[in-house]
Amino acid sequence: MKNMNFSEAVERSIQLRKVYHRLERQYHEKEWTVEEDALAFLTDAGLVGRLTMSQQGRWPINGDTASELEHKIGECMWWLIILSERMNIDCSEALEKFLIKTELKLGD
């Protein structure tokens, strides 16, 4: 798993989202919209914030903060892959462009 490349992560993420789409159709008669996916991502990103506070001893949470934080960080990465795919943005290219632009800006 540690050697998974980005392309494999994208493909696995897309396949997993297809499974969730089937469940959405089964339980709600239609798939979530891109906007609903974005809201789900934002909800999970907020949980990363709370769990980070817990991990740093600044917010009490019952449960295993470390494993929950790891899960939510992975889930947020998954959501970003899904959102970019649904909006026809190549997430690998977007990341590369961001890194180049930021490295040039910071003189690294």
Phi, psi and omega in degrees: 000326181295338182262013179296130178272168186296320179299320178294320178298318179297312182297316179296322178297316180297318179295318178296322179296325177298322177295315178297323177300320177298317179295321178297317178295322180294316186265336185231005177071353175205159180285155173297149175280170174300321180297321178292322176298318180297319178295320177298318176300313181297323177298313180293323177297321176298321177294326175300319178298312180297316181292327175296316177301318179296315181299329180270006177077021183252357181207122182283129176225135174281140178115186183268092184304315185299312181288325177293320179295315178301316180298313183292324176296316177298320180294321177296319176299318178299313180300319180297321176298314181295314180299316181295320179296316182291337180255015177059042175245128177284107186294327177294316178293320179299317179294316180300314179298319178299313182298314180299311182300316183288320177298317178295318181297321183268357178073026181271000000 
